[in-house]
Short mmCIF file of C-alpha atoms in Angstrom, two decimals:
data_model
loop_
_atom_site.label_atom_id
_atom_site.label_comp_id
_atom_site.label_asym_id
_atom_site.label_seq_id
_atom_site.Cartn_x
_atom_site.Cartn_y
_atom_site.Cartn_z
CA UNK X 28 0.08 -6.79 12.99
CA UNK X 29 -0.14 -3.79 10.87
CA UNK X 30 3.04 -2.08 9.34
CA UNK X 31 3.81 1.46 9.98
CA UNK X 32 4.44 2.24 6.51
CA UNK X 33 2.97 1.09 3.24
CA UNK X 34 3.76 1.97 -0.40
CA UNK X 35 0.86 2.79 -2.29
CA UNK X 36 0.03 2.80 -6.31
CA UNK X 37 -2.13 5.26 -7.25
CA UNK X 38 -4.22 5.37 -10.58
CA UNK X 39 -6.51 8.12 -11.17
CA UNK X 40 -7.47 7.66 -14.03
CA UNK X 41 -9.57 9.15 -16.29
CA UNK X 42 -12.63 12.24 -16.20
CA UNK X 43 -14.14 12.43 -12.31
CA UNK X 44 -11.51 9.79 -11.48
CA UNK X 45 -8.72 12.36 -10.51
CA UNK X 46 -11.34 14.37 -8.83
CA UNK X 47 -12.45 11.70 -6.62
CA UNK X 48 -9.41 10.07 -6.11
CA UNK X 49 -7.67 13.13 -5.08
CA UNK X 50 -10.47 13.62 -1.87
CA UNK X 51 -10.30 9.85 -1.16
CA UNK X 52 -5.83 10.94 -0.58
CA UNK X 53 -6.63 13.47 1.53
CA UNK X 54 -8.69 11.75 3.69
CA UNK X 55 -5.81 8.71 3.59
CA UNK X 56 -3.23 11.54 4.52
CA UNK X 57 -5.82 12.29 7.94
CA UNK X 58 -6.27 8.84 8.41
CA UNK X 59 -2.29 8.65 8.53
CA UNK X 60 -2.19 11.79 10.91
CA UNK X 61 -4.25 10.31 13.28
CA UNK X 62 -3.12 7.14 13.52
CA UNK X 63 0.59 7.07 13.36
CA UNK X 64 1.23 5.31 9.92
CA UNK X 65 2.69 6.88 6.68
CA UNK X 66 1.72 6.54 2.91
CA UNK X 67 4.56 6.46 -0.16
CA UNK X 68 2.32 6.88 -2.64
CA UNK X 69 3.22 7.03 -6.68
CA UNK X 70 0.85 8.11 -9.16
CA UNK X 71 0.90 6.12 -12.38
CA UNK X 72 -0.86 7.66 -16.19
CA UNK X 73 -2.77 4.64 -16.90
CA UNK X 74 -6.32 4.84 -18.50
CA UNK X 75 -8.19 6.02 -21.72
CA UNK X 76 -6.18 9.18 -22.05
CA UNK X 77 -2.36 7.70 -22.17
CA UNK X 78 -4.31 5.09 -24.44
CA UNK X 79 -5.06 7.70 -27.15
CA UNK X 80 -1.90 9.33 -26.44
CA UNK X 81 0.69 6.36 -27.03
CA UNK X 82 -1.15 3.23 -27.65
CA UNK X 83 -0.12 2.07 -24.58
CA UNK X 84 -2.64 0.20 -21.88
CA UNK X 85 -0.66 -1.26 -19.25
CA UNK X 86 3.49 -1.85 -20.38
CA UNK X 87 4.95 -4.78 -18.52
CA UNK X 88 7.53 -2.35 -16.84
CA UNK X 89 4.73 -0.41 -15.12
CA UNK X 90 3.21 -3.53 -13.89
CA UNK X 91 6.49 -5.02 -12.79
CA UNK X 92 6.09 -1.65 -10.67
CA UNK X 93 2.67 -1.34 -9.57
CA UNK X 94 3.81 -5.06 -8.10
CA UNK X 95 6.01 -3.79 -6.11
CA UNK X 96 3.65 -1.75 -3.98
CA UNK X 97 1.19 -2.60 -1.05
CA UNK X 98 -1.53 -1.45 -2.14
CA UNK X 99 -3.22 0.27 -5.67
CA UNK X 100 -6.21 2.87 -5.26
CA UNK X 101 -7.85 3.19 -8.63
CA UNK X 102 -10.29 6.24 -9.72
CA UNK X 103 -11.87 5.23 -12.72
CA UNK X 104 -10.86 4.80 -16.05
CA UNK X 105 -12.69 5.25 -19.71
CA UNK X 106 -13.17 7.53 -22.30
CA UNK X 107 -15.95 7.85 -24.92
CA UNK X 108 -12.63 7.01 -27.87
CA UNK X 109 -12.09 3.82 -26.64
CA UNK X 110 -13.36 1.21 -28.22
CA UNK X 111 -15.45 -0.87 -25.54
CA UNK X 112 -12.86 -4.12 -24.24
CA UNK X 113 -9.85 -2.32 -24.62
CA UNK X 114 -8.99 -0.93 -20.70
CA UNK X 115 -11.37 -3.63 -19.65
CA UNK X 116 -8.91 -6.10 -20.58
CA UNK X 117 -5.90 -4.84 -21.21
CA UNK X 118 -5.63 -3.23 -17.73
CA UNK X 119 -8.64 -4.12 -15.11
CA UNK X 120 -9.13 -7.53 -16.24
CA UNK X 121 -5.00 -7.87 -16.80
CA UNK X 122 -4.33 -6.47 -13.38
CA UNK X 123 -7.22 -8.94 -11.50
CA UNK X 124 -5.51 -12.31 -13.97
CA UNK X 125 -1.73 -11.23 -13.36
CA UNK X 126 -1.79 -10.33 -9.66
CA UNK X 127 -4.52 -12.96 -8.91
CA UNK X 128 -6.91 -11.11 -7.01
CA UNK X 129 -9.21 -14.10 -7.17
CA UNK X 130 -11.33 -11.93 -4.57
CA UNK X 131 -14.08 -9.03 -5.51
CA UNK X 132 -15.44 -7.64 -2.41
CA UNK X 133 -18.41 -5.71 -2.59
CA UNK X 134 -20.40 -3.87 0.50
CA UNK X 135 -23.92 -3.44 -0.25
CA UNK X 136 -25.13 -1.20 2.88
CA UNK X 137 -27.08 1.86 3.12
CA UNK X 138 -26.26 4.65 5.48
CA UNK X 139 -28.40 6.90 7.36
CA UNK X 140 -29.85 10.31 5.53
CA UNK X 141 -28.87 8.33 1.79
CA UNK X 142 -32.35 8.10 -0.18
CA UNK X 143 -33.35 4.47 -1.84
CA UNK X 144 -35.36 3.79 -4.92
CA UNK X 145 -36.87 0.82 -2.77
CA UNK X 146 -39.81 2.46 -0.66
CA UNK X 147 -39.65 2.24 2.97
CA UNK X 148 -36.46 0.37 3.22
CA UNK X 149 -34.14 1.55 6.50
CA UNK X 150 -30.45 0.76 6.83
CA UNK X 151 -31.18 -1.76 9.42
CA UNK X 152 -32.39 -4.26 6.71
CA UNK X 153 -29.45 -3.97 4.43
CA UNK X 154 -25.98 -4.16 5.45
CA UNK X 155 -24.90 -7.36 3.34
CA UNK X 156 -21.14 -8.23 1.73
CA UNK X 157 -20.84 -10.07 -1.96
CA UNK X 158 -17.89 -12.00 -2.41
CA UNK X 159 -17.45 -12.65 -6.28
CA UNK X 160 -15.14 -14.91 -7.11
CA UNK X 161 -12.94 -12.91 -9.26
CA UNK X 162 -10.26 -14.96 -12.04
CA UNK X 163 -12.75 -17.68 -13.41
CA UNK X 164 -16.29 -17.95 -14.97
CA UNK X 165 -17.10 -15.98 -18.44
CA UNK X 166 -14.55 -13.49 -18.09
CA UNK X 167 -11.57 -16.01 -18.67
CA UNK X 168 -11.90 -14.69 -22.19
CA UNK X 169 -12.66 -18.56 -23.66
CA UNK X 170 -14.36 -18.41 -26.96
CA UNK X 171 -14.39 -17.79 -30.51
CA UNK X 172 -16.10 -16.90 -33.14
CA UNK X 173 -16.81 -18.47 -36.90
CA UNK X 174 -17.78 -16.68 -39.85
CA UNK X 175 -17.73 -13.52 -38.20
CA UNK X 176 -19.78 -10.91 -40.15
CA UNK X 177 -21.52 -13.27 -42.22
CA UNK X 178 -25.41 -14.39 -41.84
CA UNK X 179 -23.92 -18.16 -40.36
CA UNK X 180 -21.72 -16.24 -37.76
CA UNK X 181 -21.52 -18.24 -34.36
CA UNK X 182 -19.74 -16.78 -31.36
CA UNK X 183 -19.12 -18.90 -27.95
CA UNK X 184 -17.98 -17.88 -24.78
CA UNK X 185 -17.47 -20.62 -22.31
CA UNK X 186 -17.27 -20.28 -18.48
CA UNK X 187 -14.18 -21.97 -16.87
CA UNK X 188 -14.32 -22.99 -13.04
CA UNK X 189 -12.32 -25.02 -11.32
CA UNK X 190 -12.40 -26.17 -8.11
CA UNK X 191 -9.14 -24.46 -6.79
CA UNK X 192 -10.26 -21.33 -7.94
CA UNK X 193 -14.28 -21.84 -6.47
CA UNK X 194 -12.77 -23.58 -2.85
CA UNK X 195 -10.50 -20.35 -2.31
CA UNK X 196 -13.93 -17.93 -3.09
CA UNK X 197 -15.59 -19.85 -1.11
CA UNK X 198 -13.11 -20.24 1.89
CA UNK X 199 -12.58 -16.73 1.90
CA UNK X 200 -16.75 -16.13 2.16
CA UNK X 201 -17.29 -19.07 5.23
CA UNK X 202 -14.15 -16.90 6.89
CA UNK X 203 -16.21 -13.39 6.11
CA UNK X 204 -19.58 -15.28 7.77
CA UNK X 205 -18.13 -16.22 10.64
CA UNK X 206 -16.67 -12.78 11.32
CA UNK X 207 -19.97 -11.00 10.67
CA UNK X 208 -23.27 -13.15 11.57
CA UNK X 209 -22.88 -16.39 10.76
CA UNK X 210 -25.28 -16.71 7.38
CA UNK X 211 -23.87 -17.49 4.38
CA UNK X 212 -25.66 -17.76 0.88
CA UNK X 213 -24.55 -19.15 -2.40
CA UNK X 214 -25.70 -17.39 -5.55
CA UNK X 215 -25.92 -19.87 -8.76
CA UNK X 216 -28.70 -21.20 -11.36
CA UNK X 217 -28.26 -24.74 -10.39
CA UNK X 218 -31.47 -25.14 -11.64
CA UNK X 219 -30.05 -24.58 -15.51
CA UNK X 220 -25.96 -24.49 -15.34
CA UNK X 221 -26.02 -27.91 -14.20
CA UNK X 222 -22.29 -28.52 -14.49
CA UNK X 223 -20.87 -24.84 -12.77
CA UNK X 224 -23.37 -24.59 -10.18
CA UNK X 225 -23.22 -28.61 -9.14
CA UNK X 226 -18.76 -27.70 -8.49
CA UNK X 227 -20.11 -24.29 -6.60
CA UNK X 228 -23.24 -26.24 -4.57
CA UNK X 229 -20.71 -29.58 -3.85
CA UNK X 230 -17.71 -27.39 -2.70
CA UNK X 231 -19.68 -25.20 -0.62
CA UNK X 232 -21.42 -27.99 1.18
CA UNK X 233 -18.55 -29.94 1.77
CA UNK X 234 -16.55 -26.56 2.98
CA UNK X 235 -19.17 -26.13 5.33
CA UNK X 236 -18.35 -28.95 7.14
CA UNK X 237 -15.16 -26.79 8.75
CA UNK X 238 -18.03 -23.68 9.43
CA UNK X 239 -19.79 -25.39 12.40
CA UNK X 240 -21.49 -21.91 13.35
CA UNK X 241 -22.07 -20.82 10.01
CA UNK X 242 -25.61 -21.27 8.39
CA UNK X 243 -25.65 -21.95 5.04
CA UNK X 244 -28.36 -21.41 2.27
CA UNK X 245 -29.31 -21.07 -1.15
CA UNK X 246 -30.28 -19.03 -3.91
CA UNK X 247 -31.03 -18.84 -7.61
CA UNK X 248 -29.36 -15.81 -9.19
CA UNK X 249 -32.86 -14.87 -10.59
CA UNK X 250 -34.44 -14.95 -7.32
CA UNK X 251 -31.95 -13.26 -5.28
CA UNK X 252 -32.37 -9.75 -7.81
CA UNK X 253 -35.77 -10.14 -6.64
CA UNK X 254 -35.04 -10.26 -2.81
CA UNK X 255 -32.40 -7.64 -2.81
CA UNK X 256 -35.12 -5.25 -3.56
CA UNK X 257 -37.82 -6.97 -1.37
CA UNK X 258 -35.93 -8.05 1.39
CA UNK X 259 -32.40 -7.92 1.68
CA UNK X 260 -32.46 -8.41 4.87
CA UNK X 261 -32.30 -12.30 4.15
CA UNK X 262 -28.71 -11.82 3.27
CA UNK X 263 -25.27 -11.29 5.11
CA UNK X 264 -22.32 -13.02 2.77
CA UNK X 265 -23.22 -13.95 -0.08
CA UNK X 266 -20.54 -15.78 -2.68
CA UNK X 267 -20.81 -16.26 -6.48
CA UNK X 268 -19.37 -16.27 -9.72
CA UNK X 269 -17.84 -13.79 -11.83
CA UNK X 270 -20.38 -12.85 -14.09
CA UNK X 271 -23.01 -13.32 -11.40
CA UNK X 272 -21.54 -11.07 -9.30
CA UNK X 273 -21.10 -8.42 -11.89
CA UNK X 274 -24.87 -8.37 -11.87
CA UNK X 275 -25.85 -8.38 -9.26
CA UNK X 276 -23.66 -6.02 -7.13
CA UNK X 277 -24.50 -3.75 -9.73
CA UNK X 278 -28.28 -3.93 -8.56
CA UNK X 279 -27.34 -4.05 -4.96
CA UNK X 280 -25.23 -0.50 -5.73
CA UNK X 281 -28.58 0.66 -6.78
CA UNK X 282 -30.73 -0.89 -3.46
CA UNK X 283 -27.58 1.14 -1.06
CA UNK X 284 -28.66 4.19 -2.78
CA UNK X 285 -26.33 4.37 -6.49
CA UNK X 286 -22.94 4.33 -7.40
CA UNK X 287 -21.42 6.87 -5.75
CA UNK X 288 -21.83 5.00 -2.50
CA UNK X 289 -20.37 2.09 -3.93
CA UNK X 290 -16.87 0.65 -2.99
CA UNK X 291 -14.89 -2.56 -3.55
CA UNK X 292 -11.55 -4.16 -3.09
CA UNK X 293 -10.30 -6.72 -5.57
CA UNK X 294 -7.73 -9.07 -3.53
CA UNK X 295 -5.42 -11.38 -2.90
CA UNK X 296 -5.53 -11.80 0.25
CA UNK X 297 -2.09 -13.85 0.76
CA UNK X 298 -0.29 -10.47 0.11
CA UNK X 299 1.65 -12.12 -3.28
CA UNK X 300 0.59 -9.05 -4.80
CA UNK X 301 -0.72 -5.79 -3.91
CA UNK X 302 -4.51 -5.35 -3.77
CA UNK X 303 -6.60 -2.84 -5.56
CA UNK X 304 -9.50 -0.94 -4.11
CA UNK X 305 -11.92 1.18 -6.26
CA UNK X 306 -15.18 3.03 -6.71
CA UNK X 307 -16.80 1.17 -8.61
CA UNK X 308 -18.84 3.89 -10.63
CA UNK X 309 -17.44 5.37 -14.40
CA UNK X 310 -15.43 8.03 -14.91
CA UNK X 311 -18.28 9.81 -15.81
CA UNK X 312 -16.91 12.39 -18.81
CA UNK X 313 -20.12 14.35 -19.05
CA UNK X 314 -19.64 15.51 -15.47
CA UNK X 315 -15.83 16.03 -15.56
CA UNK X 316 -14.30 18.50 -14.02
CA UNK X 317 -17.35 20.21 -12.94
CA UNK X 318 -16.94 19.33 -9.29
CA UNK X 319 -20.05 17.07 -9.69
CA UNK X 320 -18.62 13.66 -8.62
CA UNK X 321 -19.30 12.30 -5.25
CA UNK X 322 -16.38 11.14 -3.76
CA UNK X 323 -17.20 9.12 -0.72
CA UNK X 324 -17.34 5.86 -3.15
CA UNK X 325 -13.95 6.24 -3.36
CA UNK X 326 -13.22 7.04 0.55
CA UNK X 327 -15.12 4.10 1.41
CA UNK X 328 -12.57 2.53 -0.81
CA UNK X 329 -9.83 4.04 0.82
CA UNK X 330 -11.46 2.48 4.22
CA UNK X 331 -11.54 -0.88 2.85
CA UNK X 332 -7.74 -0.53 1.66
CA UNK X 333 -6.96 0.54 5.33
CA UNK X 334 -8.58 -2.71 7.05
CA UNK X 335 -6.97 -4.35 4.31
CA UNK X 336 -3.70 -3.07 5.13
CA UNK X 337 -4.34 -3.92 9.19
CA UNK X 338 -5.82 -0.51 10.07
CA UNK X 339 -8.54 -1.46 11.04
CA UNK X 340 -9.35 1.16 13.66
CA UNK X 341 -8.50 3.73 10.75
CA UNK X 342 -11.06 2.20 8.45
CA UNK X 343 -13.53 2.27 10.60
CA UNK X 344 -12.91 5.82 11.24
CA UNK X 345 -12.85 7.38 7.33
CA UNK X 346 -16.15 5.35 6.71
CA UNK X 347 -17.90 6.63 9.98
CA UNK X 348 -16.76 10.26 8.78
CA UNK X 349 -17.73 9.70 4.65
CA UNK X 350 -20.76 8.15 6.15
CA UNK X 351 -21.38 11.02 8.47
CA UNK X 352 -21.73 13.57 5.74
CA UNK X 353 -23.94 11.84 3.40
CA UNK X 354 -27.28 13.11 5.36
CA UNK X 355 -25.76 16.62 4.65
CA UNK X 356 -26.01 16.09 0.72
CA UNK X 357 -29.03 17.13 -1.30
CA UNK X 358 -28.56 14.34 -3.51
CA UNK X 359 -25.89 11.87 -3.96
CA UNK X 360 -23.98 13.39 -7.22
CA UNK X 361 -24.14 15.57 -9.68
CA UNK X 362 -25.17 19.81 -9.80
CA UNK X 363 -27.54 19.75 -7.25
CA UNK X 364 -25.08 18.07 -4.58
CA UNK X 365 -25.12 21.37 -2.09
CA UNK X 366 -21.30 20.79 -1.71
CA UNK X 367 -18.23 20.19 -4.74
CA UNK X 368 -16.24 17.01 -4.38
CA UNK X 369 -13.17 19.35 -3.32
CA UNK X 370 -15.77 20.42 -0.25
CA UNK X 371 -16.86 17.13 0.52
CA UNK X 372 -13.34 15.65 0.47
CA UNK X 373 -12.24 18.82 2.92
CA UNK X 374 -15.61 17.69 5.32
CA UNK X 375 -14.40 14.06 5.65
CA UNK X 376 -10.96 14.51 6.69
CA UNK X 377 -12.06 17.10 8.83
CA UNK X 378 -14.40 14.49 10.68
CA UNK X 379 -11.08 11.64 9.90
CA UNK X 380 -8.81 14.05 12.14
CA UNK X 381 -10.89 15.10 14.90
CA UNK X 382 -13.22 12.01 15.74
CA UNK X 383 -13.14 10.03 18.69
#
């Protein structure tokens, strides 16, 4: 059972992170109207800008707040001063480690009206979720370099996984299958990575064994960047690793139509600590504060944050609305748009409040 009331971190970031984050509230504050539950929502400076300011990423007294919260919506963060690594880690990459949101989920769906690079594809053949096992793999940080700078420099960077941490991803995707349609597919190069993908190919099979009614199958990470352009209609759930899943949501973002109708929720789903849901596009500082951005990444955020939370009936509402207006755009960001983010935000809760 839902709560009633839910305190709520919010992190707008940097460039056409405030703007979009600010349309994906006021579509939160509708969803609340309409369905009886309230938001206490603080905003915390975290991102590229209090970086430059005061040298500052993430202090261990704002995190020891943002864990105190239900839930973090984050905008985007980045600036073109920061040297690349710095917010990565010291604030996305802390945040996923710290609060162990060992979960990235990632909807790769394309709505009605939204154009595709991928010629005569219809949003009946792609409507697909990637679960991407989130604390492990090549982003552990595991590595090191010798005689940096020199011509006999060597750099490694291992990938860590362990079967705690690939039985949980892969628990959580078998539990996502059997919600939705009953396919599952594992993502790996067990072909090459013969040590990795044999712990991701033995844990899934023997997990199965609990998933009766869920069909299982199989497919190189090469391969599957080919069939989410020809036919990603072959997939429902798919689970991987980290870096995997890096790549290849980032190509499925592009299948759905781009980033801006990209959305994903990093989680822990036993509740130990609050969950963060984001668009997953930059912040975009070429296009900042132009009213350019396209917001409904980040409402479809916002949606997955509600279901999250146990509104589910709310969720479904704010994406059916954000959904709703995407056949009314000219194109899905950027001058041409027909509508500012500030109008398109406005057109969403509209729809939030007064839908059936």
């Amino acid at each position: 059972m839902s709560k009633t009331h839910h305190r709520v971190a919010v992190i707008p970031g940097d460039g056409v992170g405030t703007e979009v984050t600010a349309e994906a509230l006021k579509v939160l504050d509708a969803a609340a109207n309409r369905f009886g539950f309230t938001t206490e929502r603080t905003e915390y400076d975290l991102g590229g800008r209090r970086y430059l300011s005061t040298g500052e990423v993430l202090p261990s007294s704002v995190q020891a707040e943002l864990d105190g919260h239900d839930a973090i919506l984050l905008g985007a963060v980045g600036t073109p001063d920061v040297p690349p690594g710095v917010l990565e880690r010291g604030l996305l990459l802390k945040l996923r480690f710290d609060f162990d949101l060992y979960i990235n989920l990632r909807p790769v769906k394309l709505y009605e009206g939204v154009p595709t690079p991928i010629a005569g594809l219809t949003p009946d053949r792609c409507d697909m979720v990637v679960i991407r096992e989130n604390t492990e793999g090549m982003y552990t940080g595991v590595g090191g370099v010798f005689k940096k700078g020199t011509p006999l420099e060597i750099a490694t960077q291992e990938s860590i996984n362990s079967r705690y941490g690939v039985e949980r991803a892969v628990r959580f995707a078998f539990d996502l299958a059997a919600e939705r349609r009953n396919h599952l597919t594992l993502c790996h190069k067990t072909n090459v990575l013969t040590f990795a993908a044999d712990l991701w190919q033995r844990t899934v099979n023997e997990v199965a064994g609990d998933y009766p009614t869920v069909a299982v199958d199989y497919v190189h990470v090469d391969a599957a960047c080919l069939y989410l352009v020809t036919s990603p209609e072959r997939f429902d759930v798919m689970v991987t690793d980290n870096l995997f899943g890096d790549i290849v949501t980032d190509l499925g973002a592009a299948v759905q139509g781009g980033l801006g109708m990209a959305a994903s929720g990093n989680l822990n789903p036993s509740g130990d600590h609050p969950s963060m849901f984001e668009p997953v596009h930059g912040s975009a500082p070429d296009i900042a504060g132009n009213g350019w951005a396209n917001p409904v990444a980040a409402v479809f955020s916002t949606a997955m944050c509600l279901a999250h939370l146990g509104h589910r009936d709310a969720a479904t509402a704010v994406e059916v609305a954000a959904a709703s207006v995407l056949p009314e755009l000219e194109t899905m960001g950027g001058p041409d748009m027909g509508m500012s983010t500030a109008q398109i935000g406005d057109m969403i809760a509209e729809r939030v409040s007064i839908s059936k």
